[in-house]
Coordinates of C-alpha atoms in Angstrom, one line a residue:
X46 CA -44.2 79.2 -30.8
X47 CA -47.2 79.4 -28.5
X48 CA -49.1 76.1 -28.0
X49 CA -52.1 76.8 -25.8
X50 CA -53.1 73.1 -25.9
X51 CA -49.6 71.9 -24.8
X52 CA -48.8 70.6 -28.2
X53 CA -49.2 71.2 -31.9
X54 CA -50.6 72.9 -33.7
X55 CA -49.3 76.3 -32.5
X56 CA -51.4 79.5 -32.7
X57 CA -49.6 80.7 -35.8
X58 CA -50.0 77.6 -37.8
X59 CA -53.6 77.2 -36.7
X60 CA -54.5 80.7 -37.8
X61 CA -53.0 80.1 -41.2
X62 CA -54.3 76.6 -41.5
X63 CA -50.9 75.1 -41.9
X64 CA -49.5 71.8 -40.8
X65 CA -47.5 72.3 -37.6
X66 CA -44.1 70.5 -37.5
X67 CA -42.5 70.9 -34.1
X68 CA -38.6 71.2 -34.1
X69 CA -36.0 72.3 -31.5
X70 CA -35.0 75.9 -31.5
X71 CA -31.6 77.3 -30.6
X72 CA -32.5 78.1 -27.1
X73 CA -33.7 74.6 -26.4
X74 CA -30.6 73.1 -27.9
X75 CA -28.4 75.3 -25.7
X76 CA -30.4 74.3 -22.6
X77 CA -30.1 70.7 -23.4
X78 CA -26.4 71.0 -24.1
X79 CA -25.9 72.7 -20.7
X80 CA -27.8 69.9 -19.0
X81 CA -25.6 67.3 -20.8
X82 CA -22.4 69.1 -20.0
X83 CA -23.3 69.3 -16.3
X84 CA -24.0 65.6 -16.2
X85 CA -20.8 64.7 -18.0
X86 CA -18.8 67.0 -15.7
X87 CA -20.2 65.3 -12.7
X88 CA -19.4 61.9 -14.1
X89 CA -15.8 62.9 -15.0
X90 CA -15.3 64.3 -11.6
X91 CA -16.4 61.0 -10.0
X92 CA -14.1 59.1 -12.3
X93 CA -11.1 61.4 -11.4
X94 CA -11.8 61.0 -7.8
X95 CA -12.0 57.2 -8.1
X96 CA -8.9 56.9 -10.2
X97 CA -6.9 59.2 -7.8
X98 CA -7.9 57.0 -4.9
X99 CA -6.8 53.9 -6.8
X100 CA -3.5 55.5 -7.8
X101 CA -2.9 56.6 -4.3
X102 CA -3.6 53.2 -2.9
X103 CA -1.1 51.8 -5.5
X104 CA 1.5 54.4 -4.6
X105 CA 1.5 55.8 -8.1
X106 CA 1.6 59.5 -9.3
X107 CA -1.7 61.3 -9.2
X108 CA -3.8 61.5 -12.4
X109 CA -3.0 65.1 -13.0
X110 CA 0.7 64.2 -13.5
X111 CA -0.1 62.1 -16.6
X112 CA -0.2 63.8 -20.1
X113 CA -3.8 64.8 -20.9
X114 CA -3.4 64.8 -24.7
X115 CA -1.3 63.0 -27.3
X116 CA -1.7 65.9 -29.8
X117 CA 1.1 68.5 -29.4
X118 CA -1.2 71.2 -31.0
X119 CA -3.7 70.6 -28.2
X120 CA -1.0 71.2 -25.6
X121 CA 0.1 74.4 -27.3
X122 CA -3.4 75.9 -26.8
X123 CA -3.0 75.9 -23.0
X124 CA -2.3 79.2 -21.5
X125 CA 0.3 79.9 -18.9
X126 CA -2.4 80.4 -16.3
X127 CA -3.8 76.9 -17.1
X128 CA -0.4 75.3 -16.8
X129 CA 0.3 77.0 -13.5
X130 CA -3.1 75.9 -12.2
X131 CA -2.4 72.3 -13.2
X132 CA 1.1 72.5 -11.7
X133 CA -0.3 73.7 -8.4
X134 CA -2.8 70.8 -8.4
X135 CA 0.0 68.2 -8.9
X136 CA 2.1 69.5 -6.0
X137 CA 1.9 67.6 -2.7
X138 CA 0.7 69.3 0.4
X139 CA 4.2 69.0 1.9
X140 CA 7.6 68.1 0.5
X141 CA 7.8 64.5 1.4
X142 CA 10.6 62.5 -0.2
X143 CA 10.7 58.7 -0.7
X144 CA 11.5 56.5 2.3
X145 CA 15.3 56.3 2.8
X146 CA 14.9 52.5 3.6
X147 CA 12.3 49.9 2.7
X148 CA 9.2 49.9 4.9
X149 CA 9.1 47.2 7.4
X150 CA 6.5 46.2 9.9
X151 CA 8.8 47.0 12.8
X152 CA 8.8 49.3 15.8
X153 CA 12.1 50.8 14.6
X154 CA 11.7 53.3 11.8
X155 CA 13.1 56.6 10.6
X156 CA 10.8 59.5 11.3
X157 CA 10.6 60.5 7.6
X158 CA 9.4 57.0 6.7
X159 CA 6.5 57.3 9.2
X160 CA 5.6 60.6 7.7
X161 CA 5.7 59.2 4.2
X162 CA 3.7 56.1 5.2
X163 CA 1.0 58.3 6.7
X164 CA 0.7 60.8 3.8
X165 CA 1.5 58.7 0.8
X166 CA 2.4 61.8 -1.1
X167 CA 4.1 60.6 -4.2
X168 CA 4.8 63.7 -6.3
X169 CA 8.5 63.8 -5.4
X170 CA 9.1 60.1 -6.0
X171 CA 11.3 58.9 -8.9
X172 CA 8.9 57.4 -11.5
X173 CA 11.7 55.1 -12.7
X174 CA 15.2 54.2 -11.7
X175 CA 17.6 56.5 -13.4
X176 CA 20.1 53.7 -13.8
X177 CA 17.7 51.8 -16.1
X178 CA 16.5 54.6 -18.2
X179 CA 17.3 54.4 -21.8
X180 CA 17.2 57.1 -24.4
X181 CA 16.4 56.4 -28.1
X182 CA 17.9 59.7 -29.1
X183 CA 20.6 61.7 -27.3
X184 CA 19.7 65.4 -26.9
X185 CA 22.5 67.5 -25.4
X186 CA 24.8 70.4 -26.3
X187 CA 26.7 68.2 -28.7
X188 CA 23.5 67.4 -30.7
X189 CA 22.6 71.1 -30.7
X190 CA 26.0 71.9 -32.3
X191 CA 27.6 73.8 -29.5
X192 CA 30.4 71.3 -29.5
X193 CA 31.3 69.0 -32.4
X194 CA 31.2 65.3 -31.9
X195 CA 34.8 64.9 -32.9
X196 CA 35.9 67.5 -30.3
X197 CA 33.9 65.8 -27.6
X198 CA 35.5 62.4 -28.6
X199 CA 38.9 63.9 -28.2
X200 CA 38.1 65.4 -24.8
X201 CA 36.7 62.1 -23.6
X202 CA 39.9 60.3 -24.6
X203 CA 42.0 62.9 -22.7
X204 CA 39.9 62.5 -19.6
X205 CA 39.5 58.7 -19.7
X206 CA 43.1 57.9 -20.5
X207 CA 44.8 60.4 -18.1
X208 CA 42.7 62.8 -15.9
X209 CA 40.4 60.1 -14.6
X210 CA 43.4 58.4 -12.9
X211 CA 44.2 61.4 -10.8
X212 CA 40.9 60.7 -9.1
X213 CA 41.4 56.9 -8.6
X214 CA 40.0 56.0 -12.1
X215 CA 36.4 55.8 -10.9
X216 CA 34.8 58.8 -12.6
X217 CA 34.4 57.6 -16.2
X218 CA 33.1 54.0 -16.6
X219 CA 32.1 54.5 -20.3
X220 CA 34.2 53.4 -23.2
X221 CA 32.4 55.3 -26.0
X222 CA 31.1 58.8 -26.3
X223 CA 27.6 57.5 -27.2
X224 CA 27.5 55.4 -24.0
X225 CA 28.5 58.5 -22.0
X226 CA 26.0 60.8 -23.6
X227 CA 23.2 58.2 -23.3
X228 CA 23.9 57.8 -19.6
X229 CA 24.2 61.3 -18.3
X230 CA 24.2 64.7 -20.0
X231 CA 25.6 66.2 -16.8
X232 CA 28.6 63.8 -16.7
X233 CA 29.2 64.5 -20.5
X234 CA 29.3 68.2 -19.8
X235 CA 31.5 67.8 -16.7
X236 CA 34.1 65.6 -18.5
X237 CA 34.2 67.9 -21.5
X238 CA 34.7 70.9 -19.3
X239 CA 37.5 69.5 -17.2
X240 CA 39.3 67.9 -20.2
X241 CA 39.1 71.2 -22.2
X242 CA 40.6 73.0 -19.2
X243 CA 43.7 70.7 -19.5
X244 CA 44.0 71.0 -23.3
X245 CA 46.1 73.9 -24.5
X246 CA 44.1 74.2 -27.8
X247 CA 40.7 74.1 -26.1
X248 CA 40.3 77.5 -24.4
X249 CA 37.4 78.4 -26.5
X250 CA 35.7 75.0 -26.0
X251 CA 36.2 75.4 -22.3
X252 CA 33.9 78.4 -22.3
X253 CA 31.2 76.5 -24.1
X254 CA 31.5 73.4 -21.9
X255 CA 31.8 75.3 -18.7
X256 CA 28.6 77.3 -19.4
X257 CA 26.7 74.2 -20.3
X258 CA 27.9 72.3 -17.2
X259 CA 26.8 75.2 -14.9
X260 CA 23.4 75.4 -16.7
X261 CA 22.8 71.7 -16.2
X262 CA 23.8 71.8 -12.5
X263 CA 21.6 74.8 -11.9
X264 CA 18.6 73.3 -13.7
X265 CA 18.9 70.0 -11.8
X266 CA 19.5 71.5 -8.3
X267 CA 16.0 70.5 -7.0
X268 CA 15.8 67.2 -8.9
X269 CA 15.4 64.0 -6.9
X270 CA 16.3 61.8 -9.9
X271 CA 20.1 61.3 -9.8
X272 CA 22.1 58.4 -11.1
X273 CA 25.7 57.4 -10.1
X274 CA 26.9 59.1 -13.3
X275 CA 25.2 62.3 -12.3
X276 CA 26.9 62.1 -8.9
X277 CA 30.2 61.5 -10.8
X278 CA 29.6 64.7 -12.7
X279 CA 29.4 66.7 -9.5
X280 CA 32.6 65.1 -8.2
X281 CA 34.4 65.9 -11.5
X282 CA 33.4 69.5 -11.1
X283 CA 34.3 69.7 -7.4
X284 CA 37.7 68.0 -8.0
X285 CA 39.0 70.3 -10.7
X286 CA 36.9 73.5 -11.0
X287 CA 38.0 76.0 -8.4
X288 CA 35.1 78.5 -8.9
X289 CA 32.4 76.0 -8.0
X290 CA 34.3 73.3 -6.1
X291 CA 33.0 74.0 -2.6
X292 CA 29.4 74.4 -3.7
X293 CA 29.4 71.3 -5.9
X294 CA 31.0 69.2 -3.2
X295 CA 28.3 70.0 -0.6
X296 CA 25.6 69.3 -3.2
X297 CA 27.3 66.0 -4.2
X298 CA 27.5 64.8 -0.5
X299 CA 23.8 65.5 0.0
X300 CA 22.9 63.7 -3.2
X301 CA 25.1 60.7 -2.2
X302 CA 23.4 60.6 1.2
X303 CA 20.0 60.6 -0.5
X304 CA 21.1 57.7 -2.6
X305 CA 22.3 55.9 0.5
X306 CA 25.9 55.7 -0.7
X307 CA 27.0 56.3 2.9
X308 CA 25.7 52.8 3.7
X309 CA 27.3 51.1 0.7
X310 CA 30.3 50.0 2.8
X311 CA 28.1 47.7 4.9
X312 CA 26.7 46.1 1.7
X313 CA 30.2 45.4 0.5
X314 CA 31.1 43.8 3.8
X315 CA 28.0 41.6 3.6
X316 CA 28.3 40.8 -0.1
X317 CA 31.9 41.5 -1.3
X318 CA 31.0 40.4 -4.9
X319 CA 28.4 43.1 -5.4
X320 CA 29.8 45.4 -8.0
X321 CA 27.1 48.0 -7.6
X322 CA 27.7 48.3 -3.8
X323 CA 31.5 48.5 -4.4
X324 CA 31.0 51.3 -7.0
X325 CA 28.9 53.3 -4.6
X326 CA 31.3 52.7 -1.6
X327 CA 34.2 54.0 -3.7
X328 CA 32.3 57.1 -4.7
X329 CA 31.4 57.7 -1.1
X330 CA 35.1 57.4 0.0
X331 CA 36.0 59.8 -2.8
X332 CA 33.5 62.3 -1.4
X333 CA 34.9 61.8 2.1
X334 CA 38.4 62.5 1.0
X335 CA 37.4 65.6 -0.9
X336 CA 35.4 66.8 2.0
X337 CA 38.5 66.8 4.2
X338 CA 40.6 68.4 1.5
X339 CA 38.1 71.2 1.4
X340 CA 38.0 71.5 5.2
X341 CA 41.8 72.0 5.2
X342 CA 41.8 74.4 2.3
X343 CA 39.1 76.7 3.6
X344 CA 39.4 76.1 7.3
X345 CA 35.8 75.0 7.5
X346 CA 34.2 72.1 9.3
X347 CA 34.0 68.8 7.3
X348 CA 30.5 67.6 6.5
X349 CA 31.2 63.9 6.9
X350 CA 32.2 62.5 10.2
X351 CA 35.4 60.4 10.4
X352 CA 34.0 58.4 13.4
X353 CA 31.8 56.1 11.3
X354 CA 32.8 52.5 10.9
X355 CA 33.2 52.9 7.2
X356 CA 35.8 55.6 7.7
X357 CA 37.9 53.5 10.2
X358 CA 37.9 50.0 8.8
X359 CA 39.9 50.8 5.7
X360 CA 42.2 47.8 6.0
X361 CA 39.2 45.5 6.0
X362 CA 37.9 47.2 2.9
X363 CA 41.2 46.7 1.1
X364 CA 41.4 43.0 2.0
X365 CA 37.9 42.3 0.8
X366 CA 38.7 43.7 -2.7
X367 CA 42.0 42.1 -3.3
X368 CA 44.4 45.0 -2.5
X369 CA 43.7 46.7 -5.8
X370 CA 45.4 50.1 -6.5
X371 CA 42.2 52.2 -6.3
X372 CA 41.4 51.0 -2.8
X373 CA 45.0 51.4 -1.6
X374 CA 45.1 55.0 -2.7
X375 CA 41.7 55.9 -1.3
X376 CA 42.3 54.1 2.0
X377 CA 45.6 55.9 2.5
X378 CA 43.7 59.1 2.4
X379 CA 41.0 57.9 4.7
X380 CA 43.6 56.9 7.2
X381 CA 45.4 60.2 6.9
X382 CA 42.3 62.3 7.5
X383 CA 41.5 60.1 10.5
X384 CA 44.5 61.7 12.1
X385 CA 43.8 65.2 10.8
X386 CA 40.2 65.1 12.1
X387 CA 41.5 64.2 15.6
X388 CA 43.7 67.3 15.5
X389 CA 40.7 69.5 14.5
X390 CA 38.6 68.0 17.3
X391 CA 41.3 68.8 19.9
X392 CA 42.3 72.3 18.8
X393 CA 39.1 73.5 17.2
X394 CA 38.7 75.6 14.1
X395 CA 38.9 79.1 15.6
X396 CA 42.1 80.5 14.1
X397 CA 42.6 83.2 16.7
X398 CA 42.6 80.9 19.7
X399 CA 46.1 80.3 21.0
X400 CA 47.3 76.8 21.6
X401 CA 48.3 76.5 25.3
X402 CA 51.7 75.2 26.2
X403 CA 50.4 72.1 27.9
X404 CA 49.0 71.0 24.5
X405 CA 52.4 71.0 22.8
X406 CA 53.0 67.4 23.8
X407 CA 49.7 66.3 22.2
X408 CA 50.6 68.2 19.0
X409 CA 53.9 66.4 19.0
X410 CA 52.2 63.1 19.3
X411 CA 50.1 63.9 16.3
X412 CA 53.3 64.5 14.3
X413 CA 54.4 61.0 15.5
X414 CA 51.1 59.6 14.1
X415 CA 51.8 61.2 10.8
X416 CA 55.3 59.7 10.7
X417 CA 53.8 56.2 11.4
X418 CA 51.3 56.9 8.6
X419 CA 54.1 57.7 6.2
X420 CA 55.9 54.5 7.2
X421 CA 52.8 52.4 6.3
X422 CA 51.7 54.2 3.1
X423 CA 54.7 56.2 1.8
X424 CA 56.0 53.4 -0.4
X425 CA 52.9 51.2 -0.7
X426 CA 51.4 52.6 -3.9
X427 CA 52.1 50.8 -7.1
X428 CA 52.9 52.5 -10.4
X429 CA 49.9 53.5 -12.5
X430 CA 50.0 53.0 -16.2
X431 CA 48.4 56.3 -16.9
X432 CA 49.9 58.7 -14.3
X433 CA 53.1 56.9 -13.5
X434 CA 54.4 57.2 -9.9
X435 CA 51.9 60.0 -9.0
X436 CA 50.1 57.7 -6.5
X437 CA 53.3 57.1 -4.5
X438 CA 54.7 60.7 -4.9
X439 CA 51.3 62.1 -4.1
X440 CA 51.2 60.2 -0.9
X441 CA 54.6 61.7 0.1
X442 CA 53.2 65.1 -0.7
X443 CA 50.2 64.5 1.4
X444 CA 52.6 63.7 4.3
X445 CA 54.4 67.0 4.0
X446 CA 51.1 68.9 3.5
X447 CA 49.8 67.4 6.7
X448 CA 52.9 68.3 8.7
X449 CA 52.8 71.9 7.5
X450 CA 49.1 72.1 8.3
X451 CA 49.7 70.6 11.7
X452 CA 52.4 73.1 12.6
X453 CA 50.2 76.0 11.6
X454 CA 48.2 75.5 14.8
X455 CA 51.2 76.5 17.0
X456 CA 51.3 80.0 15.5
X457 CA 47.7 81.0 16.2
X458 CA 47.5 84.6 17.5
X459 CA 51.3 84.8 17.9
X460 CA 52.6 88.4 17.9
X461 CA 56.0 89.9 17.5
X462 CA 56.4 90.2 21.2
X463 CA 55.4 86.6 22.0
X464 CA 57.6 85.3 19.2
X465 CA 60.6 87.0 20.8
X466 CA 60.0 84.9 23.9
X467 CA 58.9 81.7 22.2
X468 CA 59.8 78.5 23.9
X469 CA 62.1 75.9 22.4
X470 CA 59.1 73.7 21.5
X471 CA 57.6 76.5 19.4
X472 CA 60.9 77.0 17.7
X473 CA 61.0 73.3 16.9
X474 CA 57.6 73.4 15.4
X475 CA 58.7 76.4 13.3
X476 CA 61.7 74.5 12.0
X477 CA 59.4 71.5 11.1
X478 CA 57.1 74.0 9.2
X479 CA 60.0 75.4 7.2
X480 CA 61.3 71.9 6.5
X481 CA 57.9 70.6 5.4
X482 CA 57.2 73.6 3.1
X483 CA 60.7 73.2 1.5
X484 CA 60.2 69.5 1.0
X485 CA 56.9 70.1 -0.8
X486 CA 58.6 72.3 -3.5
X487 CA 61.7 70.1 -3.7
X488 CA 59.6 67.0 -4.3
X489 CA 57.5 68.6 -7.0
X490 CA 60.6 69.8 -8.8
X491 CA 62.6 66.5 -8.4
X492 CA 59.9 63.9 -9.3
X493 CA 59.2 63.7 -13.1
X494 CA 55.6 62.4 -12.6
X495 CA 54.8 65.3 -10.2
X496 CA 56.1 67.9 -12.7
X497 CA 54.0 66.5 -15.5
X498 CA 51.0 66.2 -13.1
X499 CA 50.9 70.0 -12.5
X500 CA 48.4 70.0 -15.4
X501 CA 46.0 67.3 -14.2
X502 CA 46.3 67.2 -10.4
X503 CA 43.2 68.5 -8.5
X504 CA 42.6 71.8 -6.8
X505 CA 43.7 70.6 -3.4
X506 CA 47.2 69.8 -4.6
X507 CA 47.6 73.2 -6.2
X508 CA 46.2 74.9 -3.1
X509 CA 48.6 73.1 -0.7
X510 CA 51.7 73.5 -2.9
X511 CA 50.9 77.2 -3.3
X512 CA 50.4 77.4 0.5
X513 CA 53.9 76.1 1.0
X514 CA 55.4 78.5 -1.5
X515 CA 53.6 81.5 -0.1
X516 CA 54.6 80.6 3.5
X517 CA 58.2 80.4 2.5
X518 CA 58.0 83.7 0.6
X519 CA 56.4 85.5 3.6
X520 CA 58.9 83.9 6.0
X521 CA 61.9 85.4 4.1
X522 CA 60.5 88.9 4.5
X523 CA 61.3 89.0 8.2
X524 CA 63.6 86.1 8.8
X525 CA 60.6 84.2 10.3
X526 CA 60.8 86.5 13.3
X527 CA 64.0 84.6 14.1
X528 CA 62.1 81.6 15.2
X529 CA 64.3 79.4 13.1
X530 CA 66.9 79.8 10.4
X531 CA 65.7 80.6 6.9
X532 CA 68.1 79.8 3.9
X533 CA 66.8 82.8 1.9
X534 CA 68.9 82.1 -1.3
X535 CA 67.7 78.5 -1.4
X536 CA 64.1 79.5 -0.9
X537 CA 64.3 82.0 -3.8
X538 CA 66.0 79.5 -6.0
X539 CA 63.2 76.9 -5.3
X540 CA 60.5 79.5 -5.9
X541 CA 62.0 80.6 -9.2
X542 CA 62.4 77.1 -10.4
X543 CA 58.8 76.3 -9.4
X544 CA 57.5 79.4 -11.2
X545 CA 59.5 78.5 -14.3
X546 CA 58.0 74.9 -14.2
X547 CA 54.5 76.3 -13.9
X548 CA 55.0 78.6 -16.9
X549 CA 56.4 75.7 -19.0
X550 CA 53.1 73.7 -18.6
X551 CA 50.6 73.5 -21.5
X552 CA 46.9 73.9 -20.7
X553 CA 44.0 76.1 -21.6
X554 CA 44.6 79.7 -20.7
X555 CA 42.0 79.5 -17.9
X556 CA 44.1 76.9 -16.0
X557 CA 45.4 77.5 -12.5
X558 CA 49.1 77.1 -13.3
X559 CA 49.3 80.4 -15.2
X560 CA 47.6 82.4 -12.4
X561 CA 49.8 80.8 -9.7
X562 CA 53.0 81.4 -11.6
X563 CA 52.2 85.1 -12.1
X564 CA 51.1 85.6 -8.5
X565 CA 54.1 83.8 -7.0
X566 CA 56.5 85.8 -9.2
X567 CA 55.0 89.1 -8.1
X568 CA 55.2 88.0 -4.4
X569 CA 58.8 86.8 -4.8
X570 CA 59.8 90.1 -6.4
X571 CA 58.2 92.1 -3.6
X572 CA 59.8 89.9 -0.9
X573 CA 63.3 90.2 -2.5
X574 CA 62.9 94.0 -2.6
X575 CA 61.9 94.1 1.0
X576 CA 64.7 91.8 2.1
X577 CA 67.3 93.9 0.3
X578 CA 65.9 97.1 1.8
X579 CA 66.0 95.5 5.3
X580 CA 69.4 93.9 4.9
X581 CA 71.2 96.9 6.5
X582 CA 68.8 97.2 9.4
X583 CA 69.9 95.3 12.5
X584 CA 66.4 95.0 14.1
X585 CA 64.3 93.3 11.5
X586 CA 61.3 93.4 13.8
X587 CA 61.3 97.1 14.3
X588 CA 58.0 98.8 14.7
X589 CA 59.1 101.5 12.3
X590 CA 58.6 99.0 9.4
X591 CA 54.9 98.4 9.1
X592 CA 55.3 96.3 5.9
X593 CA 57.2 93.7 7.9
X594 CA 54.7 93.5 10.7
X595 CA 53.1 90.3 9.5
X596 CA 51.1 88.4 12.1
X597 CA 51.9 84.8 12.4
X598 CA 48.3 84.0 11.5
X599 CA 48.7 85.7 8.1
X600 CA 51.7 83.5 7.5
X601 CA 49.7 80.4 8.0
X602 CA 46.5 81.6 6.4
X603 CA 44.9 78.5 4.8
X604 CA 43.0 80.6 2.3
X605 CA 45.5 80.0 -0.5
X606 CA 43.3 81.7 -3.0
X607 CA 44.2 85.1 -1.6
X608 CA 47.4 84.8 -3.7
X609 CA 45.4 84.3 -6.8
X610 CA 43.0 87.2 -6.1
X611 CA 46.0 89.4 -5.5
X612 CA 47.6 88.4 -8.8
X613 CA 44.4 88.8 -10.7
X614 CA 43.8 92.3 -9.3
X615 CA 47.3 93.3 -10.6
X616 CA 46.6 91.8 -14.0
X617 CA 43.3 93.5 -14.2
X618 CA 45.0 96.9 -14.0
X619 CA 46.9 96.1 -17.2
X620 CA 43.9 94.6 -19.0
X621 CA 41.2 97.2 -18.7
X622 CA 41.2 97.7 -22.4
X623 CA 40.6 94.0 -23.2
X624 CA 36.9 94.0 -22.3
X625 CA 35.3 90.7 -21.6
X626 CA 38.4 88.7 -22.7
X627 CA 40.1 89.2 -19.3
X628 CA 37.0 88.0 -17.5
X629 CA 36.9 85.0 -19.7
X630 CA 40.4 84.0 -18.7
X631 CA 39.7 84.1 -15.0
X632 CA 36.2 82.8 -14.9
X633 CA 37.2 79.7 -13.1
X634 CA 38.1 81.4 -9.9
X635 CA 36.1 82.0 -6.7
X636 CA 35.1 85.5 -5.7

């Protein structure tokens, strides 16, 4: 409408002599709406800025991290681009974690605390304490129907009443399945996985539980919200699952450090009655022991230093807590690896570096320290109601493991020529190695609680027992380069008895005992054949026999899983028509 006078009537109504009623047209409504929207946008932006400033001053998460709608349908209308944009806005400018210690007005502070104090970036902070979180409804692979509740209950009982006590009884503090599931989905999956591995009727369940456990570990890899039960789950996996043991152990150690478990010992010393500090200290000691187990098995450096006060004052820790069994068992291991760590510091980890003759006396002194350790701890462990005399017999096994491991240093880079001119000290160490390896197999076969523990004991025990068996098998091939006497018939008898014992065990088909028995049997047959062929040849070290030209390093190779890979390769040739079933049987082994 045209209004020449600036108001009604308009030209059209005036020419027709009509009353002129002024109303808003579509264009004016749109313009007014745009003005209002612009005004509201500015006001909302001001409010967001003010709220973010207040949240930042209060050390709370930014406004964008809070849900913007209570209506699920509204959330469904957001596109992936919108969600990505919002996610980018909620991320901090740098990955700053929470302070590792309370902030104090002090000149001394950790660098990361100063960086956090200056930036106040809260996106990676835990919104709540995981220990105090409660769930009104449990949502896990059991509630989804992947595993029945009855089966999960049975697996929990197996773990809680037996397997848990192979790891000092500290990995399952829950009495009911509901309590376990409410506390940690990760620990639930870990316990079900390991328990099904030790149940002869649970091979199919193991596949389901194992897949769920790996899925949960992978999805939580970058989480900063871990509870003690989540840490226990990583320990459970590292203790019994060979295919992921090394990876899980490293991750568990880093998580424990983030949670300050490495400082829990000092809290126990200051306040012995604090159950929370005692729990964290024991978990840290468990990780320390497993770390040194892994270091020996793989020949890699340990992640945790043995020189810290917490790793040297084991007797004080025992006394503060009343000489209970769990602390005796763990402290015996801490004391043992205090000796082994000194050996590694002196002789290094490079397997091709020969030990000079002037170091033989020092190596002998370490053997003396092991003897003193055995005198202190060999008969100090009480009987356990769930695993019998395994704590005591296990300590004796550790003694022989350590002696065999210690003797392996003397044979680094030894050749056939140098073995022929070996000194009496070297021959003495060779004799100790054979005696220790033989004692390992004899002890396992003679002690009832060790035989029944073959299904239940952790990866480290199986690795070291297998190491002793493989060493004796290889030594019989060439009469140990005549460094010491080998009772070949006795060795074969021990090996055959051990293989038979492994095959008599009952566990899921994925369990280690079946693979070790097959691998040892194949190696023993090959060794016997070679020994028979060489029996009529006067010079067992002849260069014309390349099969017998083992290096001494290969005899003492600490990668005990080579045996399993060898055995699996042979089994694979006979299982090519079985499809994925073969892979399922061996899915717990490292590549």
